[in-house]
Amino acid sequence: MKKIVICVGTVYGAALETAEAVQKALNEEGYAARVAQNPTLEDITEADSAALICTSTTGSGDLPDNIAPLYTALTTQFPNIVGKPFGVITLGDSSYFDSYCGAGELMEHAMTELAAVKVGDGLKIDAMETADPAAEAVAWAQTWAQQLA
């Protein structure tokens, strides 16, 4: 599988910067990766593509405003994404304890409830430990994309 849609949830731009770095690295490796800044069901249901969720967490484990409509659509419209490969990169802050990376967990749950197939383990990037989330995400995404075959 060579097509990857990176669905971004961001508040202050760190998740978007991370997604753009991942897109660039994957494109350099021959994947047709694109970033969806305001992701929709059409992005998730795009034929012959994998979905990569790259989101920050806001509030008490909540989704950023730009990806919340996608989550709502997934959980109310129930699109047919059976077998759709996906992965999750979540940016969070472990000092928030119970809500740490909650947005990624919400998206992962919504996708698996619709029988999408999670590829590998998700990546949680802790703002308390990582100054450059993009570098960590790029290394993870390159390994993740190789598992899509």
mmCIF file of N, CA and C in Angstrom:
data_model
loop_
_atom_site.group_PDB
_atom_site.id
_atom_site.type_symbol
_atom_site.label_atom_id
_atom_site.label_comp_id
_atom_site.label_asym_id
_atom_site.label_seq_id
_atom_site.Cartn_x
_atom_site.Cartn_y
_atom_site.Cartn_z
ATOM 1 N N MET A 1 0.859 -1.179 0.000
ATOM 2 C CA MET A 1 0.000 0.000 0.000
ATOM 3 C C MET A 1 0.900 1.234 0.000
ATOM 4 N N LYS A 2 0.666 2.056 -0.992
ATOM 5 C CA LYS A 2 1.542 3.216 -1.156
ATOM 6 C C LYS A 2 0.861 4.540 -0.841
ATOM 7 N N LYS A 3 -0.473 4.573 -0.729
ATOM 8 C CA LYS A 3 -1.177 5.826 -0.453
ATOM 9 C C LYS A 3 -1.469 5.935 1.042
ATOM 10 N N ILE A 4 -1.125 7.079 1.607
ATOM 11 C CA ILE A 4 -1.347 7.318 3.035
ATOM 12 C C ILE A 4 -1.962 8.698 3.199
ATOM 13 N N VAL A 5 -3.100 8.734 3.881
ATOM 14 C CA VAL A 5 -3.744 10.007 4.203
ATOM 15 C C VAL A 5 -3.470 10.286 5.673
ATOM 16 N N ILE A 6 -2.820 11.409 5.954
ATOM 17 C CA ILE A 6 -2.476 11.786 7.325
ATOM 18 C C ILE A 6 -3.529 12.775 7.809
ATOM 19 N N CYS A 7 -4.379 12.318 8.723
ATOM 20 C CA CYS A 7 -5.479 13.122 9.253
ATOM 21 C C CYS A 7 -4.996 13.828 10.510
ATOM 22 N N VAL A 8 -5.007 15.153 10.482
ATOM 23 C CA VAL A 8 -4.398 15.952 11.538
ATOM 24 C C VAL A 8 -5.439 16.565 12.469
ATOM 25 N N GLY A 9 -5.138 16.495 13.760
ATOM 26 C CA GLY A 9 -5.888 17.222 14.777
ATOM 27 C C GLY A 9 -4.897 18.106 15.517
ATOM 28 N N THR A 10 -5.064 19.410 15.418
ATOM 29 C CA THR A 10 -4.070 20.304 16.013
ATOM 30 C C THR A 10 -4.726 21.542 16.613
ATOM 31 N N VAL A 11 -4.100 22.075 17.649
ATOM 32 C CA VAL A 11 -4.573 23.301 18.284
ATOM 33 C C VAL A 11 -3.567 24.418 18.019
ATOM 34 N N TYR A 12 -2.329 24.197 18.408
ATOM 35 C CA TYR A 12 -1.296 25.229 18.284
ATOM 36 C C TYR A 12 -0.318 24.992 17.141
ATOM 37 N N GLY A 13 -0.504 23.910 16.393
ATOM 38 C CA GLY A 13 0.322 23.672 15.215
ATOM 39 C C GLY A 13 1.369 22.590 15.343
ATOM 40 N N ALA A 14 1.650 22.083 16.526
ATOM 41 C CA ALA A 14 2.697 21.066 16.665
ATOM 42 C C ALA A 14 2.333 19.770 15.939
ATOM 43 N N ALA A 15 1.073 19.349 16.018
ATOM 44 C CA ALA A 15 0.665 18.124 15.325
ATOM 45 C C ALA A 15 0.714 18.319 13.812
ATOM 46 N N LEU A 16 0.361 19.501 13.332
ATOM 47 C CA LEU A 16 0.436 19.781 11.899
ATOM 48 C C LEU A 16 1.890 19.763 11.423
ATOM 49 N N GLU A 17 2.786 20.405 12.160
ATOM 50 C CA GLU A 17 4.211 20.387 11.810
ATOM 51 C C GLU A 17 4.737 18.953 11.799
ATOM 52 N N THR A 18 4.308 18.176 12.782
ATOM 53 C CA THR A 18 4.729 16.775 12.863
ATOM 54 C C THR A 18 4.217 16.010 11.651
ATOM 55 N N ALA A 19 2.938 16.188 11.306
ATOM 56 C CA ALA A 19 2.349 15.499 10.155
ATOM 57 C C ALA A 19 3.046 15.892 8.857
ATOM 58 N N GLU A 20 3.380 17.150 8.709
ATOM 59 C CA GLU A 20 4.055 17.602 7.491
ATOM 60 C C GLU A 20 5.455 17.002 7.376
ATOM 61 N N ALA A 21 6.142 16.865 8.496
ATOM 62 C CA ALA A 21 7.468 16.227 8.477
ATOM 63 C C ALA A 21 7.337 14.749 8.112
ATOM 64 N N VAL A 22 6.317 14.092 8.647
ATOM 65 C CA VAL A 22 6.067 12.687 8.326
ATOM 66 C C VAL A 22 5.729 12.557 6.841
ATOM 67 N N GLN A 23 4.874 13.438 6.338
ATOM 68 C CA GLN A 23 4.506 13.407 4.919
ATOM 69 C C GLN A 23 5.748 13.520 4.037
ATOM 70 N N LYS A 24 6.592 14.474 4.339
ATOM 71 C CA LYS A 24 7.802 14.692 3.537
ATOM 72 C C LYS A 24 8.683 13.442 3.534
ATOM 73 N N ALA A 25 8.896 12.866 4.708
ATOM 74 C CA ALA A 25 9.751 11.682 4.820
ATOM 75 C C ALA A 25 9.151 10.496 4.071
ATOM 76 N N LEU A 26 7.845 10.299 4.196
ATOM 77 C CA LEU A 26 7.205 9.175 3.506
ATOM 78 C C LEU A 26 7.208 9.382 1.996
ATOM 79 N N ASN A 27 6.983 10.610 1.554
ATOM 80 C CA ASN A 27 7.035 10.882 0.115
ATOM 81 C C ASN A 27 8.427 10.610 -0.435
ATOM 82 N N GLU A 28 9.457 10.946 0.328
ATOM 83 C CA GLU A 28 10.838 10.688 -0.101
ATOM 84 C C GLU A 28 11.122 9.200 -0.212
ATOM 85 N N GLU A 29 10.350 8.380 0.514
ATOM 86 C CA GLU A 29 10.528 6.926 0.453
ATOM 87 C C GLU A 29 9.624 6.267 -0.584
ATOM 88 N N GLY A 30 8.905 7.088 -1.358
ATOM 89 C CA GLY A 30 8.098 6.544 -2.438
ATOM 90 C C GLY A 30 6.622 6.370 -2.139
ATOM 91 N N TYR A 31 6.182 6.769 -0.969
ATOM 92 C CA TYR A 31 4.757 6.710 -0.640
ATOM 93 C C TYR A 31 4.069 7.970 -1.172
ATOM 94 N N ALA A 32 2.789 7.850 -1.452
ATOM 95 C CA ALA A 32 1.986 8.997 -1.850
ATOM 96 C C ALA A 32 1.235 9.457 -0.609
ATOM 97 N N ALA A 33 1.932 10.187 0.236
ATOM 98 C CA ALA A 33 1.348 10.656 1.495
ATOM 99 C C ALA A 33 0.849 12.077 1.315
ATOM 100 N N ARG A 34 -0.309 12.338 1.919
ATOM 101 C CA ARG A 34 -0.834 13.701 1.898
ATOM 102 C C ARG A 34 -1.434 14.005 3.263
ATOM 103 N N VAL A 35 -1.433 15.287 3.592
ATOM 104 C CA VAL A 35 -1.950 15.759 4.874
ATOM 105 C C VAL A 35 -3.353 16.321 4.681
ATOM 106 N N ALA A 36 -4.270 15.905 5.542
ATOM 107 C CA ALA A 36 -5.623 16.455 5.577
ATOM 108 C C ALA A 36 -5.729 17.291 6.850
ATOM 109 N N GLN A 37 -5.692 18.631 6.697
ATOM 110 C CA GLN A 37 -5.703 19.520 7.870
ATOM 111 C C GLN A 37 -7.065 19.602 8.538
ATOM 112 N N ASN A 38 -8.104 19.403 7.782
ATOM 113 C CA ASN A 38 -9.467 19.358 8.308
ATOM 114 C C ASN A 38 -10.091 18.064 7.802
ATOM 115 N N PRO A 39 -9.670 16.941 8.392
ATOM 116 C CA PRO A 39 -10.040 15.634 7.840
ATOM 117 C C PRO A 39 -11.542 15.361 7.880
ATOM 118 N N THR A 40 -11.986 14.646 6.841
ATOM 119 C CA THR A 40 -13.393 14.292 6.685
ATOM 120 C C THR A 40 -13.510 12.784 6.460
ATOM 121 N N LEU A 41 -14.736 12.308 6.400
ATOM 122 C CA LEU A 41 -14.948 10.894 6.089
ATOM 123 C C LEU A 41 -14.370 10.529 4.728
ATOM 124 N N GLU A 42 -14.403 11.457 3.792
ATOM 125 C CA GLU A 42 -13.848 11.181 2.465
ATOM 126 C C GLU A 42 -12.353 10.875 2.552
ATOM 127 N N ASP A 43 -11.664 11.524 3.469
ATOM 128 C CA ASP A 43 -10.239 11.236 3.654
ATOM 129 C C ASP A 43 -10.036 9.827 4.221
ATOM 130 N N ILE A 44 -10.854 9.462 5.188
ATOM 131 C CA ILE A 44 -10.732 8.144 5.830
ATOM 132 C C ILE A 44 -11.146 7.022 4.884
ATOM 133 N N THR A 45 -12.170 7.273 4.071
ATOM 134 C CA THR A 45 -12.691 6.210 3.207
ATOM 135 C C THR A 45 -12.030 6.174 1.831
ATOM 136 N N GLU A 46 -11.046 7.018 1.596
ATOM 137 C CA GLU A 46 -10.360 7.030 0.296
ATOM 138 C C GLU A 46 -9.876 5.629 -0.054
ATOM 139 N N ALA A 47 -10.204 5.199 -1.260
ATOM 140 C CA ALA A 47 -9.878 3.841 -1.696
ATOM 141 C C ALA A 47 -8.372 3.600 -1.745
ATOM 142 N N ASP A 48 -8.005 2.376 -1.440
ATOM 143 C CA ASP A 48 -6.619 1.915 -1.550
ATOM 144 C C ASP A 48 -5.623 2.789 -0.806
ATOM 145 N N SER A 49 -6.016 3.277 0.360
ATOM 146 C CA SER A 49 -5.098 4.096 1.156
ATOM 147 C C SER A 49 -5.132 3.639 2.601
ATOM 148 N N ALA A 50 -4.075 3.955 3.296
ATOM 149 C CA ALA A 50 -4.017 3.759 4.740
ATOM 150 C C ALA A 50 -4.263 5.109 5.396
ATOM 151 N N ALA A 51 -4.781 5.087 6.606
ATOM 152 C CA ALA A 51 -5.022 6.324 7.354
ATOM 153 C C ALA A 51 -4.017 6.410 8.489
ATOM 154 N N LEU A 52 -3.423 7.568 8.622
ATOM 155 C CA LEU A 52 -2.529 7.836 9.742
ATOM 156 C C LEU A 52 -3.088 9.042 10.475
ATOM 157 N N ILE A 53 -3.527 8.816 11.701
ATOM 158 C CA ILE A 53 -4.063 9.886 12.536
ATOM 159 C C ILE A 53 -2.884 10.519 13.271
ATOM 160 N N CYS A 54 -2.754 11.822 13.180
ATOM 161 C CA CYS A 54 -1.704 12.550 13.895
ATOM 162 C C CYS A 54 -2.389 13.694 14.633
ATOM 163 N N THR A 55 -2.577 13.516 15.930
ATOM 164 C CA THR A 55 -3.365 14.493 16.673
ATOM 165 C C THR A 55 -2.733 14.859 18.002
ATOM 166 N N SER A 56 -2.960 16.088 18.384
ATOM 167 C CA SER A 56 -2.614 16.509 19.736
ATOM 168 C C SER A 56 -3.835 16.251 20.604
ATOM 169 N N THR A 57 -3.665 16.416 21.901
ATOM 170 C CA THR A 57 -4.761 16.255 22.854
ATOM 171 C C THR A 57 -4.966 17.589 23.537
ATOM 172 N N THR A 58 -6.208 17.951 23.736
ATOM 173 C CA THR A 58 -6.522 19.231 24.359
ATOM 174 C C THR A 58 -7.466 19.012 25.537
ATOM 175 N N GLY A 59 -7.570 19.998 26.391
ATOM 176 C CA GLY A 59 -8.511 19.904 27.520
ATOM 177 C C GLY A 59 -8.272 18.681 28.373
ATOM 178 N N SER A 60 -9.313 17.984 28.655
ATOM 179 C CA SER A 60 -9.242 16.776 29.493
ATOM 180 C C SER A 60 -9.261 15.528 28.620
ATOM 181 N N GLY A 61 -8.301 15.436 27.721
ATOM 182 C CA GLY A 61 -8.219 14.291 26.836
ATOM 183 C C GLY A 61 -9.089 14.432 25.610
ATOM 184 N N ASP A 62 -9.401 15.672 25.231
ATOM 185 C CA ASP A 62 -10.315 15.932 24.136
ATOM 186 C C ASP A 62 -9.598 16.055 22.797
ATOM 187 N N LEU A 63 -10.420 15.973 21.749
ATOM 188 C CA LEU A 63 -9.930 16.153 20.385
ATOM 189 C C LEU A 63 -9.850 17.634 20.037
ATOM 190 N N PRO A 64 -8.859 18.029 19.257
ATOM 191 C CA PRO A 64 -8.829 19.395 18.748
ATOM 192 C C PRO A 64 -10.057 19.653 17.859
ATOM 193 N N ASP A 65 -10.453 20.911 17.766
ATOM 194 C CA ASP A 65 -11.658 21.280 17.011
ATOM 195 C C ASP A 65 -11.630 20.842 15.554
ATOM 196 N N ASN A 66 -10.456 20.829 14.924
ATOM 197 C CA ASN A 66 -10.428 20.522 13.493
ATOM 198 C C ASN A 66 -10.585 19.032 13.173
ATOM 199 N N ILE A 67 -10.390 18.148 14.152
ATOM 200 C CA ILE A 67 -10.565 16.712 13.890
ATOM 201 C C ILE A 67 -11.820 16.158 14.575
ATOM 202 N N ALA A 68 -12.410 16.938 15.467
ATOM 203 C CA ALA A 68 -13.619 16.496 16.174
ATOM 204 C C ALA A 68 -14.762 16.144 15.222
ATOM 205 N N PRO A 69 -14.991 16.902 14.133
ATOM 206 C CA PRO A 69 -16.064 16.518 13.212
ATOM 207 C C PRO A 69 -15.837 15.138 12.573
ATOM 208 N N LEU A 70 -14.587 14.784 12.321
ATOM 209 C CA LEU A 70 -14.297 13.460 11.781
ATOM 210 C C LEU A 70 -14.680 12.391 12.792
ATOM 211 N N TYR A 71 -14.302 12.598 14.030
ATOM 212 C CA TYR A 71 -14.655 11.641 15.088
ATOM 213 C C TYR A 71 -16.175 11.496 15.186
ATOM 214 N N THR A 72 -16.880 12.611 15.169
ATOM 215 C CA THR A 72 -18.342 12.580 15.241
ATOM 216 C C THR A 72 -18.924 11.810 14.061
ATOM 217 N N ALA A 73 -18.390 12.054 12.882
ATOM 218 C CA ALA A 73 -18.877 11.351 11.693
ATOM 219 C C ALA A 73 -18.616 9.849 11.795
ATOM 220 N N LEU A 74 -17.442 9.474 12.285
ATOM 221 C CA LEU A 74 -17.125 8.055 12.440
ATOM 222 C C LEU A 74 -18.093 7.375 13.408
ATOM 223 N N THR A 75 -18.446 8.081 14.475
ATOM 224 C CA THR A 75 -19.256 7.470 15.530
ATOM 225 C C THR A 75 -20.759 7.641 15.330
ATOM 226 N N THR A 76 -21.171 8.377 14.308
ATOM 227 C CA THR A 76 -22.608 8.538 14.054
ATOM 228 C C THR A 76 -23.033 8.068 12.664
ATOM 229 N N GLN A 77 -22.111 8.110 11.699
ATOM 230 C CA GLN A 77 -22.458 7.715 10.333
ATOM 231 C C GLN A 77 -21.977 6.303 9.989
ATOM 232 N N PHE A 78 -21.070 5.775 10.780
ATOM 233 C CA PHE A 78 -20.592 4.398 10.642
ATOM 234 C C PHE A 78 -20.186 4.031 9.208
ATOM 235 N N PRO A 79 -19.184 4.724 8.662
ATOM 236 C CA PRO A 79 -18.757 4.413 7.296
ATOM 237 C C PRO A 79 -18.162 3.007 7.216
ATOM 238 N N ASN A 80 -18.186 2.455 6.035
ATOM 239 C CA ASN A 80 -17.609 1.129 5.836
ATOM 240 C C ASN A 80 -16.099 1.275 5.657
ATOM 241 N N ILE A 81 -15.370 1.035 6.738
ATOM 242 C CA ILE A 81 -13.898 1.067 6.674
ATOM 243 C C ILE A 81 -13.325 -0.267 7.153
ATOM 244 N N VAL A 82 -14.113 -1.323 6.985
ATOM 245 C CA VAL A 82 -13.678 -2.658 7.376
ATOM 246 C C VAL A 82 -12.363 -2.979 6.675
ATOM 247 N N GLY A 83 -11.359 -3.344 7.455
ATOM 248 C CA GLY A 83 -10.059 -3.708 6.919
ATOM 249 C C GLY A 83 -9.136 -2.550 6.585
ATOM 250 N N LYS A 84 -9.603 -1.304 6.739
ATOM 251 C CA LYS A 84 -8.770 -0.120 6.439
ATOM 252 C C LYS A 84 -7.575 -0.106 7.392
ATOM 253 N N PRO A 85 -6.357 -0.149 6.890
ATOM 254 C CA PRO A 85 -5.193 -0.067 7.774
ATOM 255 C C PRO A 85 -5.030 1.365 8.298
ATOM 256 N N PHE A 86 -4.676 1.450 9.585
ATOM 257 C CA PHE A 86 -4.469 2.779 10.162
ATOM 258 C C PHE A 86 -3.436 2.721 11.271
ATOM 259 N N GLY A 87 -2.934 3.895 11.614
ATOM 260 C CA GLY A 87 -2.008 4.076 12.725
ATOM 261 C C GLY A 87 -2.330 5.384 13.418
ATOM 262 N N VAL A 88 -1.781 5.543 14.619
ATOM 263 C CA VAL A 88 -2.078 6.736 15.406
ATOM 264 C C VAL A 88 -0.802 7.297 16.029
ATOM 265 N N ILE A 89 -0.583 8.582 15.796
ATOM 266 C CA ILE A 89 0.463 9.343 16.483
ATOM 267 C C ILE A 89 -0.270 10.371 17.339
ATOM 268 N N THR A 90 0.011 10.352 18.643
ATOM 269 C CA THR A 90 -0.660 11.302 19.533
ATOM 270 C C THR A 90 0.364 12.128 20.284
ATOM 271 N N LEU A 91 0.170 13.439 20.271
ATOM 272 C CA LEU A 91 0.993 14.344 21.052
ATOM 273 C C LEU A 91 0.222 14.685 22.324
ATOM 274 N N GLY A 92 0.895 14.597 23.453
ATOM 275 C CA GLY A 92 0.236 14.886 24.718
ATOM 276 C C GLY A 92 1.223 15.322 25.769
ATOM 277 N N ASP A 93 0.732 15.465 26.967
ATOM 278 C CA ASP A 93 1.523 15.920 28.106
ATOM 279 C C ASP A 93 1.199 15.006 29.286
ATOM 280 N N SER A 94 2.178 14.203 29.678
ATOM 281 C CA SER A 94 1.936 13.200 30.719
ATOM 282 C C SER A 94 1.611 13.801 32.080
ATOM 283 N N SER A 95 1.830 15.096 32.253
ATOM 284 C CA SER A 95 1.461 15.708 33.534
ATOM 285 C C SER A 95 -0.056 15.780 33.693
ATOM 286 N N TYR A 96 -0.792 15.481 32.618
ATOM 287 C CA TYR A 96 -2.252 15.448 32.685
ATOM 288 C C TYR A 96 -2.774 14.067 33.075
ATOM 289 N N PHE A 97 -1.875 13.152 33.408
ATOM 290 C CA PHE A 97 -2.172 11.820 33.926
ATOM 291 C C PHE A 97 -3.257 11.084 33.154
ATOM 292 N N ASP A 98 -4.483 11.023 33.670
ATOM 293 C CA ASP A 98 -5.550 10.202 33.089
ATOM 294 C C ASP A 98 -5.944 10.618 31.687
ATOM 295 N N SER A 99 -5.768 11.873 31.335
ATOM 296 C CA SER A 99 -6.176 12.324 30.008
ATOM 297 C C SER A 99 -5.011 12.363 29.013
ATOM 298 N N TYR A 100 -3.845 11.880 29.439
ATOM 299 C CA TYR A 100 -2.652 11.883 28.585
ATOM 300 C C TYR A 100 -2.935 11.147 27.273
ATOM 301 N N CYS A 101 -2.766 11.836 26.174
ATOM 302 C CA CYS A 101 -2.965 11.294 24.822
ATOM 303 C C CYS A 101 -4.377 10.747 24.601
ATOM 304 N N GLY A 102 -5.332 11.316 25.287
ATOM 305 C CA GLY A 102 -6.716 10.866 25.185
ATOM 306 C C GLY A 102 -7.310 11.008 23.793
ATOM 307 N N ALA A 103 -6.904 12.022 23.047
ATOM 308 C CA ALA A 103 -7.448 12.221 21.699
ATOM 309 C C ALA A 103 -7.093 11.049 20.791
ATOM 310 N N GLY A 104 -5.884 10.584 20.883
ATOM 311 C CA GLY A 104 -5.472 9.434 20.074
ATOM 312 C C GLY A 104 -6.238 8.182 20.446
ATOM 313 N N GLU A 105 -6.484 8.016 21.745
ATOM 314 C CA GLU A 105 -7.257 6.858 22.193
ATOM 315 C C GLU A 105 -8.685 6.916 21.668
ATOM 316 N N LEU A 106 -9.276 8.107 21.638
ATOM 317 C CA LEU A 106 -10.631 8.253 21.094
ATOM 318 C C LEU A 106 -10.664 7.863 19.614
ATOM 319 N N MET A 107 -9.716 8.370 18.854
ATOM 320 C CA MET A 107 -9.687 8.070 17.424
ATOM 321 C C MET A 107 -9.413 6.584 17.175
ATOM 322 N N GLU A 108 -8.499 6.017 17.927
ATOM 323 C CA GLU A 108 -8.202 4.588 17.769
ATOM 324 C C GLU A 108 -9.451 3.750 18.059
ATOM 325 N N HIS A 109 -10.145 4.081 19.126
ATOM 326 C CA HIS A 109 -11.354 3.340 19.487
ATOM 327 C C HIS A 109 -12.409 3.461 18.378
ATOM 328 N N ALA A 110 -12.614 4.663 17.860
ATOM 329 C CA ALA A 110 -13.604 4.862 16.798
ATOM 330 C C ALA A 110 -13.255 4.031 15.563
ATOM 331 N N MET A 111 -11.996 4.002 15.193
ATOM 332 C CA MET A 111 -11.574 3.255 14.012
ATOM 333 C C MET A 111 -11.729 1.753 14.225
ATOM 334 N N THR A 112 -11.308 1.247 15.366
ATOM 335 C CA THR A 112 -11.393 -0.196 15.608
ATOM 336 C C THR A 112 -12.837 -0.657 15.771
ATOM 337 N N GLU A 113 -13.700 0.206 16.286
ATOM 338 C CA GLU A 113 -15.118 -0.144 16.397
ATOM 339 C C GLU A 113 -15.741 -0.366 15.022
ATOM 340 N N LEU A 114 -15.176 0.261 14.000
ATOM 341 C CA LEU A 114 -15.673 0.112 12.638
ATOM 342 C C LEU A 114 -14.891 -0.939 11.857
ATOM 343 N N ALA A 115 -14.103 -1.728 12.569
ATOM 344 C CA ALA A 115 -13.333 -2.851 12.016
ATOM 345 C C ALA A 115 -12.176 -2.423 11.116
ATOM 346 N N ALA A 116 -11.693 -1.201 11.290
ATOM 347 C CA ALA A 116 -10.429 -0.828 10.655
ATOM 348 C C ALA A 116 -9.330 -1.595 11.390
ATOM 349 N N VAL A 117 -8.205 -1.792 10.736
ATOM 350 C CA VAL A 117 -7.142 -2.629 11.294
ATOM 351 C C VAL A 117 -5.956 -1.762 11.701
ATOM 352 N N LYS A 118 -5.681 -1.747 13.000
ATOM 353 C CA LYS A 118 -4.533 -0.981 13.501
ATOM 354 C C LYS A 118 -3.252 -1.711 13.129
ATOM 355 N N VAL A 119 -2.342 -0.982 12.520
ATOM 356 C CA VAL A 119 -1.053 -1.534 12.108
ATOM 357 C C VAL A 119 -0.012 -1.125 13.141
ATOM 358 N N GLY A 120 0.580 -2.095 13.794
ATOM 359 C CA GLY A 120 1.604 -1.822 14.799
ATOM 360 C C GLY A 120 1.058 -1.104 16.018
ATOM 361 N N ASP A 121 1.960 -0.720 16.876
ATOM 362 C CA ASP A 121 1.606 0.045 18.065
ATOM 363 C C ASP A 121 1.541 1.518 17.709
ATOM 364 N N GLY A 122 0.657 2.242 18.368
ATOM 365 C CA GLY A 122 0.596 3.682 18.179
ATOM 366 C C GLY A 122 1.801 4.353 18.823
ATOM 367 N N LEU A 123 1.997 5.611 18.500
ATOM 368 C CA LEU A 123 3.088 6.390 19.071
ATOM 369 C C LEU A 123 2.504 7.495 19.937
ATOM 370 N N LYS A 124 2.934 7.541 21.191
ATOM 371 C CA LYS A 124 2.560 8.624 22.092
ATOM 372 C C LYS A 124 3.805 9.473 22.332
ATOM 373 N N ILE A 125 3.691 10.749 22.019
ATOM 374 C CA ILE A 125 4.819 11.663 22.176
ATOM 375 C C ILE A 125 4.509 12.589 23.343
ATOM 376 N N ASP A 126 5.344 12.515 24.354
ATOM 377 C CA ASP A 126 5.147 13.260 25.592
ATOM 378 C C ASP A 126 5.895 14.593 25.539
ATOM 379 N N ALA A 127 5.151 15.684 25.651
ATOM 380 C CA ALA A 127 5.750 17.021 25.630
ATOM 381 C C ALA A 127 6.706 17.238 26.801
ATOM 382 N N MET A 128 6.553 16.466 27.862
ATOM 383 C CA MET A 128 7.436 16.578 29.022
ATOM 384 C C MET A 128 8.820 15.974 28.742
ATOM 385 N N GLU A 129 8.901 15.124 27.704
ATOM 386 C CA GLU A 129 10.149 14.411 27.431
ATOM 387 C C GLU A 129 10.743 14.684 26.058
ATOM 388 N N THR A 130 9.936 15.199 25.131
ATOM 389 C CA THR A 130 10.372 15.336 23.746
ATOM 390 C C THR A 130 10.296 16.783 23.289
ATOM 391 N N ALA A 131 11.445 17.319 22.889
ATOM 392 C CA ALA A 131 11.483 18.697 22.396
ATOM 393 C C ALA A 131 11.163 18.768 20.909
ATOM 394 N N ASP A 132 11.403 17.671 20.183
ATOM 395 C CA ASP A 132 11.190 17.654 18.737
ATOM 396 C C ASP A 132 10.289 16.478 18.364
ATOM 397 N N PRO A 133 8.959 16.664 18.465
ATOM 398 C CA PRO A 133 8.059 15.549 18.165
ATOM 399 C C PRO A 133 8.165 15.067 16.724
ATOM 400 N N ALA A 134 8.492 15.961 15.804
ATOM 401 C CA ALA A 134 8.571 15.568 14.395
ATOM 402 C C ALA A 134 9.643 14.507 14.167
ATOM 403 N N ALA A 135 10.805 14.676 14.783
ATOM 404 C CA ALA A 135 11.888 13.706 14.586
ATOM 405 C C ALA A 135 11.478 12.328 15.092
ATOM 406 N N GLU A 136 10.840 12.281 16.246
ATOM 407 C CA GLU A 136 10.386 11.009 16.806
ATOM 408 C C GLU A 136 9.310 10.387 15.915
ATOM 409 N N ALA A 137 8.395 11.208 15.431
ATOM 410 C CA ALA A 137 7.293 10.715 14.605
ATOM 411 C C ALA A 137 7.783 10.212 13.250
ATOM 412 N N VAL A 138 8.741 10.886 12.648
ATOM 413 C CA VAL A 138 9.259 10.465 11.346
ATOM 414 C C VAL A 138 9.868 9.071 11.448
ATOM 415 N N ALA A 139 10.705 8.842 12.442
ATOM 416 C CA ALA A 139 11.326 7.523 12.606
ATOM 417 C C ALA A 139 10.256 6.442 12.799
ATOM 418 N N TRP A 140 9.271 6.735 13.629
ATOM 419 C CA TRP A 140 8.190 5.778 13.871
ATOM 420 C C TRP A 140 7.403 5.530 12.585
ATOM 421 N N ALA A 141 7.039 6.587 11.859
ATOM 422 C CA ALA A 141 6.204 6.470 10.665
ATOM 423 C C ALA A 141 6.897 5.685 9.553
ATOM 424 N N GLN A 142 8.194 5.828 9.438
ATOM 425 C CA GLN A 142 8.910 5.076 8.417
ATOM 426 C C GLN A 142 8.807 3.572 8.692
ATOM 427 N N THR A 143 8.937 3.185 9.938
ATOM 428 C CA THR A 143 8.788 1.779 10.317
ATOM 429 C C THR A 143 7.338 1.345 10.158
ATOM 430 N N TRP A 144 6.401 2.184 10.556
ATOM 431 C CA TRP A 144 4.973 1.879 10.436
ATOM 432 C C TRP A 144 4.594 1.645 8.976
ATOM 433 N N ALA A 145 5.029 2.508 8.083
ATOM 434 C CA ALA A 145 4.661 2.398 6.673
ATOM 435 C C ALA A 145 5.174 1.097 6.059
ATOM 436 N N GLN A 146 6.326 0.634 6.495
ATOM 437 C CA GLN A 146 6.872 -0.625 5.978
ATOM 438 C C GLN A 146 5.970 -1.806 6.346
ATOM 439 N N GLN A 147 5.205 -1.687 7.415
ATOM 440 C CA GLN A 147 4.326 -2.765 7.857
ATOM 441 C C GLN A 147 3.022 -2.812 7.062
ATOM 442 N N LEU A 148 2.775 -1.834 6.203
ATOM 443 C CA LEU A 148 1.530 -1.765 5.451
ATOM 444 C C LEU A 148 1.454 -2.786 4.322
ATOM 445 N N ALA A 149 2.598 -3.289 3.894
ATOM 446 C CA ALA A 149 2.621 -4.235 2.781
ATOM 447 C C ALA A 149 1.770 -5.436 3.092
#
